[in-house]
mmCIF file of C-alpha atoms in Angstrom:
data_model
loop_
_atom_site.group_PDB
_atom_site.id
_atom_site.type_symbol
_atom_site.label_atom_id
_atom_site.label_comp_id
_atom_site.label_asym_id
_atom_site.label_seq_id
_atom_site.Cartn_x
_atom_site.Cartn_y
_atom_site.Cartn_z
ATOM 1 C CA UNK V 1 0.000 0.000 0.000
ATOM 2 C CA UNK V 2 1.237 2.978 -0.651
ATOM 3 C CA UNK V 3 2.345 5.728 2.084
ATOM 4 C CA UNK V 4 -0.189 9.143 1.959
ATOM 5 C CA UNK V 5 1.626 12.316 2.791
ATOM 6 C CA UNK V 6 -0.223 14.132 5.699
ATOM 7 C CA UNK V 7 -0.771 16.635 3.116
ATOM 8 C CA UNK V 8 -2.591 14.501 0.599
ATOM 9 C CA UNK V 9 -4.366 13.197 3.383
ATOM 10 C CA UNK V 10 -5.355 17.123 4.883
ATOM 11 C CA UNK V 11 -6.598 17.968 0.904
ATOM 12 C CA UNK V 12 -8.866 14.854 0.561
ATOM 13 C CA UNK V 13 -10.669 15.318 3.741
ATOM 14 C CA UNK V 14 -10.726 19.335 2.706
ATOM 15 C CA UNK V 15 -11.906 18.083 -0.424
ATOM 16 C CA UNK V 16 -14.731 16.165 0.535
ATOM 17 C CA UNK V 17 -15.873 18.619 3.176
ATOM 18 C CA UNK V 18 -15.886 21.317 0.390
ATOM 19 C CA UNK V 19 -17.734 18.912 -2.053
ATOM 20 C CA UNK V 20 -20.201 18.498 0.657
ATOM 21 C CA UNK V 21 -20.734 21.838 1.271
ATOM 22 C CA UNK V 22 -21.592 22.475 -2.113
ATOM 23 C CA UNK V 23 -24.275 19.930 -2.056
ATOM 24 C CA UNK V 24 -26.261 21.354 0.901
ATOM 25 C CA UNK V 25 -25.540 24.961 0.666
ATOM 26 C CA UNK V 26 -28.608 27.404 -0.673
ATOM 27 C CA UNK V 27 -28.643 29.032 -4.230
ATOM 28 C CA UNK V 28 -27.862 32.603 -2.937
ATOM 29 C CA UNK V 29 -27.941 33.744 -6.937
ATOM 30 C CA UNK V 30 -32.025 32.776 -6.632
ATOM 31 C CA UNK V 31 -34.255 34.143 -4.349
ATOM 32 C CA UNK V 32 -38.029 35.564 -4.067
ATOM 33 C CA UNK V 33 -37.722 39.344 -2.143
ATOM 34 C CA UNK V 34 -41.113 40.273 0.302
ATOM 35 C CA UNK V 35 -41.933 43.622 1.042
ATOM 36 C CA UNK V 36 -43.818 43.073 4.664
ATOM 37 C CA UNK V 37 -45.068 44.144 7.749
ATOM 38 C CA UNK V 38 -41.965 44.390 10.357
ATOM 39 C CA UNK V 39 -42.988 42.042 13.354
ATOM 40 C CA UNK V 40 -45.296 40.102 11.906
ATOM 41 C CA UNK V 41 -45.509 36.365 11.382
ATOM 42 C CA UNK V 42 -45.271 35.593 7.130
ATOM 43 C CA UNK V 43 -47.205 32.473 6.244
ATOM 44 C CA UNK V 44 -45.089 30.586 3.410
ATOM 45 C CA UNK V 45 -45.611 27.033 1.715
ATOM 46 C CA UNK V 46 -42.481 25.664 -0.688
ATOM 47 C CA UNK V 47 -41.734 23.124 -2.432
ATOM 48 C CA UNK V 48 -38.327 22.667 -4.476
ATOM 49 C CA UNK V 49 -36.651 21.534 -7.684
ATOM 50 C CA UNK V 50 -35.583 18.381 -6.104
ATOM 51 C CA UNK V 51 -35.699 16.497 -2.821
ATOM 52 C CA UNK V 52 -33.549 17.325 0.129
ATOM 53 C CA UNK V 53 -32.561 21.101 -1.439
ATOM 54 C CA UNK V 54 -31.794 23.607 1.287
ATOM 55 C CA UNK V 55 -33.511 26.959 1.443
ATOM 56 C CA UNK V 56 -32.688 29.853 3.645
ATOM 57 C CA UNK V 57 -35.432 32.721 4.469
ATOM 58 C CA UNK V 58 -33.561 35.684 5.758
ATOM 59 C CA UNK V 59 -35.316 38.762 7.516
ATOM 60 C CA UNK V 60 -33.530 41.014 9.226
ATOM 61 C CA UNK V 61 -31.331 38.893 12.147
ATOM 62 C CA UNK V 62 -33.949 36.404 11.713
ATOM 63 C CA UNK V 63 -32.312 33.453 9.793
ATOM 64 C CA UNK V 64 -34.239 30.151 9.130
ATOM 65 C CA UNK V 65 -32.698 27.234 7.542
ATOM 66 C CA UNK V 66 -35.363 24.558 6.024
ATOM 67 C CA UNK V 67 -35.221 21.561 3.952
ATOM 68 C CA UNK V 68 -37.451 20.869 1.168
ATOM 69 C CA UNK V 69 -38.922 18.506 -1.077
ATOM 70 C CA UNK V 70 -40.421 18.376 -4.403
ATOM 71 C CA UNK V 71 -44.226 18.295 -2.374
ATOM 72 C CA UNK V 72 -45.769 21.122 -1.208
ATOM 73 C CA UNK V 73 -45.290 21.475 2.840
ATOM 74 C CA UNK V 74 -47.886 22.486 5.024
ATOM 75 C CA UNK V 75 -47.678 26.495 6.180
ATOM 76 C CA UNK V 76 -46.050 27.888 8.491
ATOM 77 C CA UNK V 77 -45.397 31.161 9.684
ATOM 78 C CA UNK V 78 -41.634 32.751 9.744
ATOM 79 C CA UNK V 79 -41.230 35.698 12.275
ATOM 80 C CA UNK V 80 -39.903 38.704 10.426
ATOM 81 C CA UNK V 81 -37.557 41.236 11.970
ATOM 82 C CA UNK V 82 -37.140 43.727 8.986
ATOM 83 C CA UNK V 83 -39.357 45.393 6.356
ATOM 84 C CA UNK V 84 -38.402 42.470 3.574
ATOM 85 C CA UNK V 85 -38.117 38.781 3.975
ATOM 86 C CA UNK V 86 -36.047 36.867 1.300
ATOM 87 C CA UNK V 87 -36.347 33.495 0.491
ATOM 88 C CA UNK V 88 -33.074 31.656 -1.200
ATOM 89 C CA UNK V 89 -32.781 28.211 -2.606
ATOM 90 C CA UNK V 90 -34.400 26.314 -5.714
ATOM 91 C CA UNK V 91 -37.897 27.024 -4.890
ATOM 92 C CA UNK V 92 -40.252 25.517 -7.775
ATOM 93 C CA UNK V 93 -43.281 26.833 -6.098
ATOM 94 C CA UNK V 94 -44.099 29.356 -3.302
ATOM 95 C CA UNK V 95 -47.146 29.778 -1.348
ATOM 96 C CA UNK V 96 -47.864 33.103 0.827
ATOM 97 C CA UNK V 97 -51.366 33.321 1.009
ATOM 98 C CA UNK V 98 -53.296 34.961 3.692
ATOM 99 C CA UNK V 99 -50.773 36.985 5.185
ATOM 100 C CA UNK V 100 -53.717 40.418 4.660
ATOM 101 C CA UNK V 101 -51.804 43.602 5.445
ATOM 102 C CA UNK V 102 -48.654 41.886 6.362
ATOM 103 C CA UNK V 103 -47.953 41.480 2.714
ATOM 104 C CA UNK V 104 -47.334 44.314 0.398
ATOM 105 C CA UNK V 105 -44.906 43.512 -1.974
ATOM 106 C CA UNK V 106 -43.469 40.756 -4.284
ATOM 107 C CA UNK V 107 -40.549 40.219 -5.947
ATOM 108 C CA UNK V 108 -39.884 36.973 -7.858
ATOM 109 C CA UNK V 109 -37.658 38.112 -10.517
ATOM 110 C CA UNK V 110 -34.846 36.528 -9.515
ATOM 111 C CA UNK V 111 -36.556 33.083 -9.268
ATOM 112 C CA UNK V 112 -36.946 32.851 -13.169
ATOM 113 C CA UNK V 113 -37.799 29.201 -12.706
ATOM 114 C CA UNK V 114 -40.711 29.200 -10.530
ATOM 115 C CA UNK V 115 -43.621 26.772 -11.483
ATOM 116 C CA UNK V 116 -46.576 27.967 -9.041
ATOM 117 C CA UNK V 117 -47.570 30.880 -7.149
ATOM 118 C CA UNK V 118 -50.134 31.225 -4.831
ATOM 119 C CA UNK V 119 -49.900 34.932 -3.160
ATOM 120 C CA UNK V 120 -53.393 35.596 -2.771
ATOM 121 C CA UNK V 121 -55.357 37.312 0.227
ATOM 122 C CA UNK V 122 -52.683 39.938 0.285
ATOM 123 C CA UNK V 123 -52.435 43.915 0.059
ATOM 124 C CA UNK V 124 -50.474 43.643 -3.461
ATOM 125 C CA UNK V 125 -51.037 46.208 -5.513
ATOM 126 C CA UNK V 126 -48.671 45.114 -8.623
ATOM 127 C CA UNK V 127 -47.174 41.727 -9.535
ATOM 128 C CA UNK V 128 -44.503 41.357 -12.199
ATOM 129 C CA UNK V 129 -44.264 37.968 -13.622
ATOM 130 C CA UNK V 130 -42.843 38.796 -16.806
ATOM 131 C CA UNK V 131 -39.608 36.925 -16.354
ATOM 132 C CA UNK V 132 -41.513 33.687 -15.102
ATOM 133 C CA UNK V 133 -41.463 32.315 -18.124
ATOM 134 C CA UNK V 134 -42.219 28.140 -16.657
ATOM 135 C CA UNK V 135 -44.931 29.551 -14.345
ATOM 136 C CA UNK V 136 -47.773 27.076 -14.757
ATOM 137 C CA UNK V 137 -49.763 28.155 -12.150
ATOM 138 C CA UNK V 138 -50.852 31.345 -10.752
ATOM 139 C CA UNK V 139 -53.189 32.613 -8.152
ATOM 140 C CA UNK V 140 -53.100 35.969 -6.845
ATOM 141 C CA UNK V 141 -56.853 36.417 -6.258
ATOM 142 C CA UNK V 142 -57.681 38.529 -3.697
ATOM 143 C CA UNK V 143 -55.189 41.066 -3.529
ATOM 144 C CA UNK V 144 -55.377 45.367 -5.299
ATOM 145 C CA UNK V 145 -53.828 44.591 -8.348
ATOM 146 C CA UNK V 146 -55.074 46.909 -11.248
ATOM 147 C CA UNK V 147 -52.451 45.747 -13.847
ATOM 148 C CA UNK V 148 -51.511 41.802 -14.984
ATOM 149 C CA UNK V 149 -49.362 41.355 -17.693
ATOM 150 C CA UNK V 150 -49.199 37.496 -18.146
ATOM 151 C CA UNK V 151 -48.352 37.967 -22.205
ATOM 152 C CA UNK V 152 -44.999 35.847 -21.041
ATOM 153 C CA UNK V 153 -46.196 33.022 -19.499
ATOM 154 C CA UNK V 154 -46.803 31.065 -22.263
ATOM 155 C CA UNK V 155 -47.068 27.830 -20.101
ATOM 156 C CA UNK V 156 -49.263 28.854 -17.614
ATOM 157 C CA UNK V 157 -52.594 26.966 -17.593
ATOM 158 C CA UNK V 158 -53.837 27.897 -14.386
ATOM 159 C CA UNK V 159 -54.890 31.341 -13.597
ATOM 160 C CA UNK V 160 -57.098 32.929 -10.576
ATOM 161 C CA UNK V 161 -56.688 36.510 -10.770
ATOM 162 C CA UNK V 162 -60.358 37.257 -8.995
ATOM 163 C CA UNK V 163 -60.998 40.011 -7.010
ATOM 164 C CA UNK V 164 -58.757 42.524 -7.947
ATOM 165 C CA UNK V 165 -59.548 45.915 -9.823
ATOM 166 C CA UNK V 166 -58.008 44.781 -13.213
ATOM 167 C CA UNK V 167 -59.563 47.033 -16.209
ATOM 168 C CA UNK V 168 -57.673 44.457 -19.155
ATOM 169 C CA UNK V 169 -56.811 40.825 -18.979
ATOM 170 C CA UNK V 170 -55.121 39.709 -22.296
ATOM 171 C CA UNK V 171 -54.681 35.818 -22.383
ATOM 172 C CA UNK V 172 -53.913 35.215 -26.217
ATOM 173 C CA UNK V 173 -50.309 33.931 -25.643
ATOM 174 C CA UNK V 174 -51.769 31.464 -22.777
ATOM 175 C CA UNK V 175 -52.607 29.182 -25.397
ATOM 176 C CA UNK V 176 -52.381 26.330 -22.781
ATOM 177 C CA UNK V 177 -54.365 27.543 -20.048
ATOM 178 C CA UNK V 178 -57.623 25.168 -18.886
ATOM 179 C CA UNK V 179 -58.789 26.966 -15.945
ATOM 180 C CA UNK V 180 -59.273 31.041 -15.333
ATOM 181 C CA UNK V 181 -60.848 32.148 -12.800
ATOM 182 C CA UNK V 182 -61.390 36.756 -13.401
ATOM 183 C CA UNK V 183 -64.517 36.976 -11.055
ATOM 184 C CA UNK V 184 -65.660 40.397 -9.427
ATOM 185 C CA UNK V 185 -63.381 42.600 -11.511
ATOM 186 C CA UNK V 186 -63.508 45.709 -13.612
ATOM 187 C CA UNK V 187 -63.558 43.809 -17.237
ATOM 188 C CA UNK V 188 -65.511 44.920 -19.877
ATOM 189 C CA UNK V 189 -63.746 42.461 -22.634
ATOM 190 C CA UNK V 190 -62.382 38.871 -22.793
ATOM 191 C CA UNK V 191 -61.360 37.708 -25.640
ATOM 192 C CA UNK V 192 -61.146 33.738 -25.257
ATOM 193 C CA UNK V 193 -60.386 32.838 -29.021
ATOM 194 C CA UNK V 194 -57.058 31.784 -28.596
ATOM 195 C CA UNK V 195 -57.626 29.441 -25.235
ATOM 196 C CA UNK V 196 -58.316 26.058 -27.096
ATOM 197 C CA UNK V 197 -57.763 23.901 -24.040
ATOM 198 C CA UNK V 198 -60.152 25.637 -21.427
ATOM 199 C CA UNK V 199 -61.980 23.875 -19.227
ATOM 200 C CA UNK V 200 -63.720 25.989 -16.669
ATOM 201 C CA UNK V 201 -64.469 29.857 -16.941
ATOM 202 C CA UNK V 202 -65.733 31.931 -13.768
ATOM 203 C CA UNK V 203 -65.642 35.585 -14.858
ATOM 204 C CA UNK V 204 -68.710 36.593 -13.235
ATOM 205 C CA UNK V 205 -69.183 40.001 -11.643
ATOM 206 C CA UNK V 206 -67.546 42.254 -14.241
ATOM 207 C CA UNK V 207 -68.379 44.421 -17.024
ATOM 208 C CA UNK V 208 -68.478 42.765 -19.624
ATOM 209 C CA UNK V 209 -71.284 42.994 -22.060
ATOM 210 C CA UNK V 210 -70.597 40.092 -24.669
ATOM 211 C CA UNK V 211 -68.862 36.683 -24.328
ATOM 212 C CA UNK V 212 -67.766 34.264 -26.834
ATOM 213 C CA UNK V 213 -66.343 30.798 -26.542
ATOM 214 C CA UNK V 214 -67.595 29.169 -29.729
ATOM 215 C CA UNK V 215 -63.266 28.433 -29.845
ATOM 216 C CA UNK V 216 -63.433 26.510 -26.226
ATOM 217 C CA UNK V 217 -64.469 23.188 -27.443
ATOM 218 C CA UNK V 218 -63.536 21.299 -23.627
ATOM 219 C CA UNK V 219 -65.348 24.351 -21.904
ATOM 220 C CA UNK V 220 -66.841 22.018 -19.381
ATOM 221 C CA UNK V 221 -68.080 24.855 -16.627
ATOM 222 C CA UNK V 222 -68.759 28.133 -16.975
ATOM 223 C CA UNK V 223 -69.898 31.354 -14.263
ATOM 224 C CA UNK V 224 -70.917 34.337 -16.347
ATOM 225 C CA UNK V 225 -73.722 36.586 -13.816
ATOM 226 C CA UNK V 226 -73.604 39.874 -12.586
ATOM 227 C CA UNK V 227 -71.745 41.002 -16.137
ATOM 228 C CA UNK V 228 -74.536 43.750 -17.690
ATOM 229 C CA UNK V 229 -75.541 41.498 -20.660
ATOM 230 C CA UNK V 230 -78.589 42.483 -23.165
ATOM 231 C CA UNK V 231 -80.547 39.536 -24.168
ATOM 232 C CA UNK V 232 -79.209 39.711 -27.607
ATOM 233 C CA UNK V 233 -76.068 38.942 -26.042
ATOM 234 C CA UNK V 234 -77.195 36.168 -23.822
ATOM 235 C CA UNK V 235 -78.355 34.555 -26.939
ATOM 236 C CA UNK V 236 -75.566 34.709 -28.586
ATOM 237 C CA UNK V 237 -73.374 33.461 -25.600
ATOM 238 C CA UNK V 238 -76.250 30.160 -25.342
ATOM 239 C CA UNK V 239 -75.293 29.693 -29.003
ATOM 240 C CA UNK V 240 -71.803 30.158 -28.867
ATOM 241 C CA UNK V 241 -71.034 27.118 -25.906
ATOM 242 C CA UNK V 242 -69.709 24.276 -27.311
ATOM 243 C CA UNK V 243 -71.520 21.223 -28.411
ATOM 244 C CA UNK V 244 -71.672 18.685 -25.449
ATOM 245 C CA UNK V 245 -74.014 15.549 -27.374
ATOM 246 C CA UNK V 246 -72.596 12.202 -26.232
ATOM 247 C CA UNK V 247 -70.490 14.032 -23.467
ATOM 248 C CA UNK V 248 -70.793 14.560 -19.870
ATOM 249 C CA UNK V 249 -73.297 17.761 -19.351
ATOM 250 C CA UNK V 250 -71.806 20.631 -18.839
ATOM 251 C CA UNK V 251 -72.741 23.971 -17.031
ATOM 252 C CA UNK V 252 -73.450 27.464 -17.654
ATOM 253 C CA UNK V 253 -74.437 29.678 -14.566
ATOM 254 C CA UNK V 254 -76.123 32.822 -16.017
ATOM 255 C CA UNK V 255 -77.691 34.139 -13.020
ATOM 256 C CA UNK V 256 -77.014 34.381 -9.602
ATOM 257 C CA UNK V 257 -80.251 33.673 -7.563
ATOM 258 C CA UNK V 258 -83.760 34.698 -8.509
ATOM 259 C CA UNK V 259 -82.849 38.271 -7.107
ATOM 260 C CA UNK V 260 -80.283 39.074 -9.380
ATOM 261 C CA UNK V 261 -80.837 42.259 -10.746
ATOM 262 C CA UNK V 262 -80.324 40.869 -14.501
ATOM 263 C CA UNK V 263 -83.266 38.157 -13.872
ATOM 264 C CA UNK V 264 -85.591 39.843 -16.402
ATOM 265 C CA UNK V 265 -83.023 40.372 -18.677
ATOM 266 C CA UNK V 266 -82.016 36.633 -18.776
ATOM 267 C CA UNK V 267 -85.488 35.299 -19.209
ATOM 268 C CA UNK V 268 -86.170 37.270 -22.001
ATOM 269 C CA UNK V 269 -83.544 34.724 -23.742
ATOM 270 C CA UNK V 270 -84.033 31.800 -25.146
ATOM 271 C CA UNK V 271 -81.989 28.746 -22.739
ATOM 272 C CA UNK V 272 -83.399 25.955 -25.210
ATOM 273 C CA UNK V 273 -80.273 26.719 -27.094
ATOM 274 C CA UNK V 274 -77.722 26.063 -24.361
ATOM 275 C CA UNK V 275 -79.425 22.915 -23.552
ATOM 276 C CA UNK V 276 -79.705 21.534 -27.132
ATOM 277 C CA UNK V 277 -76.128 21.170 -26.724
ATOM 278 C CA UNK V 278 -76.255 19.153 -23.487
ATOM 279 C CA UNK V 279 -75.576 22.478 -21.090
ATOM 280 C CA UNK V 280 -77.476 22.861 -17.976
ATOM 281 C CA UNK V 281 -78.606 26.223 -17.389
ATOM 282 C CA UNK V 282 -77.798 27.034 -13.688
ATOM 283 C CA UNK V 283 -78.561 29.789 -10.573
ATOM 284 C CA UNK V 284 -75.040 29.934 -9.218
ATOM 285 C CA UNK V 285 -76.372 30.479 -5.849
ATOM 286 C CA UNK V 286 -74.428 27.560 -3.720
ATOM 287 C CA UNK V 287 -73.559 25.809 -7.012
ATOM 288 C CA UNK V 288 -69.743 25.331 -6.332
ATOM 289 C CA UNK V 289 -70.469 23.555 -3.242
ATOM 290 C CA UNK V 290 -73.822 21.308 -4.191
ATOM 291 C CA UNK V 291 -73.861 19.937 -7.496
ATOM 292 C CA UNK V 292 -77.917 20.106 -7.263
ATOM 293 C CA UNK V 293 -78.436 23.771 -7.383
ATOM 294 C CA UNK V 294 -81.181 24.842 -9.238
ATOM 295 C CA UNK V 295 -82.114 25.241 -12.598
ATOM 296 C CA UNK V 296 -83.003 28.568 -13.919
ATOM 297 C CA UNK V 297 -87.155 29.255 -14.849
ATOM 298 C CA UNK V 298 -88.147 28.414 -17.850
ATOM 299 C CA UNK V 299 -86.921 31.476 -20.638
ATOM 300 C CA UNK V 300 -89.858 33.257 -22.957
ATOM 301 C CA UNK V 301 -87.302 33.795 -25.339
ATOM 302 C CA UNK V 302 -87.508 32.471 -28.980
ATOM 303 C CA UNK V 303 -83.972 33.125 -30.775
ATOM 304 C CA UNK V 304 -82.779 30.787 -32.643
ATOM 305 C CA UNK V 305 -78.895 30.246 -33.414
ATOM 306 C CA UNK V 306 -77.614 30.545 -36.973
ATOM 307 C CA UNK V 307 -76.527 27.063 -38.006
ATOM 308 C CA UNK V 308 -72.830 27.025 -39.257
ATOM 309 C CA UNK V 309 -72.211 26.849 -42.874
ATOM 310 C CA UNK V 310 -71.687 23.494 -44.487
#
């Protein structure tokens, strides 16, 4: 066997304590930046790129080391003892919902490979995700956001952006996107053409005053009351749903209860049309939560679609 200097011996053991080092240390170079409420406790969820990676959530003196897996883990709150908490490591997805006032601002620009966000029930009032570019999912319902560029996130195909005070929502490069939830904003167009793969549309409680989605052919669900629709356009909407013969039924929710303040409006329309195609015509009214919610009255009106050209 051959002799090993003391010196050789010193280097391997450096060596391999280096190596090691390497394999747990964080990923200073990507991190998510918080703008928060000094003092208060931050809710946070995470999951990583890979089993076992090391994250390190820094906020003022307060310094947590975590471990994390590819799985979402359960919440938990992280004291803060600064104005900004920053999160380092290969995060894939972050959650920070519910932290209310305590969360102001968000920075994930420096995560560019971030798969889901949830940061809804917050105080944001802007969210830039242009350089997320593998987001898949986002939800940031909930929050003051009056701006929501998403024109980069060509892989999303989740998106719950309800309750917020956005005027424009432009989702023609989301090509791949199956659910979007826009409810109780300020929209007064949505232009769904370019969607192909949708599955379930809640946009309820805006402004908009026509709706397409004769190009969602897997539109399986769809929430569309409390928009300020003319008959004429309610028509057209029944005509434009996609034909569900020889499918599961599917569901269109035009109206909220039997107080909804477009009631008359909506049974001046003729429903036949939506459920020639196998759609049941819905109140909303406890619908998410009981499949057996009611059917709307029976409509007076008489329009009849325009068949497509053969």
């Amino acid at each position: 066997m051959k002799k090993m200097y003391p010196q050789t011996a010193i280097f391997l053991i450096a060596l391999m304590l280096l190596g090691n080092s390497i394999t747990t240390a964080q990923n200073m170079d990507r991190y998510i930046s918080l703008t928060i409420k000094k003092g208060a406790d931050i809710r946070l969820a995470l999951s990583a790129d890979a089993n076992g990676t090391p994250i390190k959530i820094v906020s003022g003196s307060n310094v947590f080391n975590v471990t994390v897996g590819t799985a979402w883990s359960t919440y938990r709150n992280f004291p803060s003892d600064a104005s900004t908490m920053i999160i380092y490591g290969d995060l894939k997805s972050l959650g920070c919902a519910e932290n209310q006032s305590n969360l102001i601002g968000l920075d994930i620009s420096k995560n560019t490979q971030l798969e889901s966000l949830s940061c809804d029930q917050n105080q944001l009032t802007s969210l830039d995700v242009s350089k997320n570019i593998w987001l898949v999912g986002l939800v940031c319902a909930k929050n003051q956001l009056t701006g929501l560029d998403v024109s980069q996130n060509r892989r999303l195909e989740l998106l719950n952006c309800s309750d917020n005070q956005l005027t424009n929502l432009d989702v023609s490069q989301n090509k791949r996107l199956e659910l979007l939830h826009c409810t109780n904003n300020q929209l007064k167009t949505l232009d769904l053409s370019q969607n192909p793969y949708l599955e379930g549309l809640a946009c309820d409680k805006n402004r908009l005053t026509s709706l397409n989605v004769s190009q969602n052919k897997e539109l399986r669900w769809l929430y569309a009351y409390g928009n300020p629709f003319t008959t004429k356009a309610i028509d057209e909407l029944f005509c434009s749903l996609p034909d569900k013969t020889d499918q599961a039924q599917a569901k269109i929710c035009i109206l909220n209860d039997s107080s909804d303040k477009n009631y008359k409006t909506v049974l001046a329309a003729n429903k036949q049309n939506a459920i020639n195609k196998n759609w049941l015509v819905k109140y909303a009214e406890n619908s998410k939560a009981n499949s057996n919610s009611k059917d709307i009255p029976n409509t007076t009106g008489t329009y009849e679609c325009l068949k497509a050209a053969q």
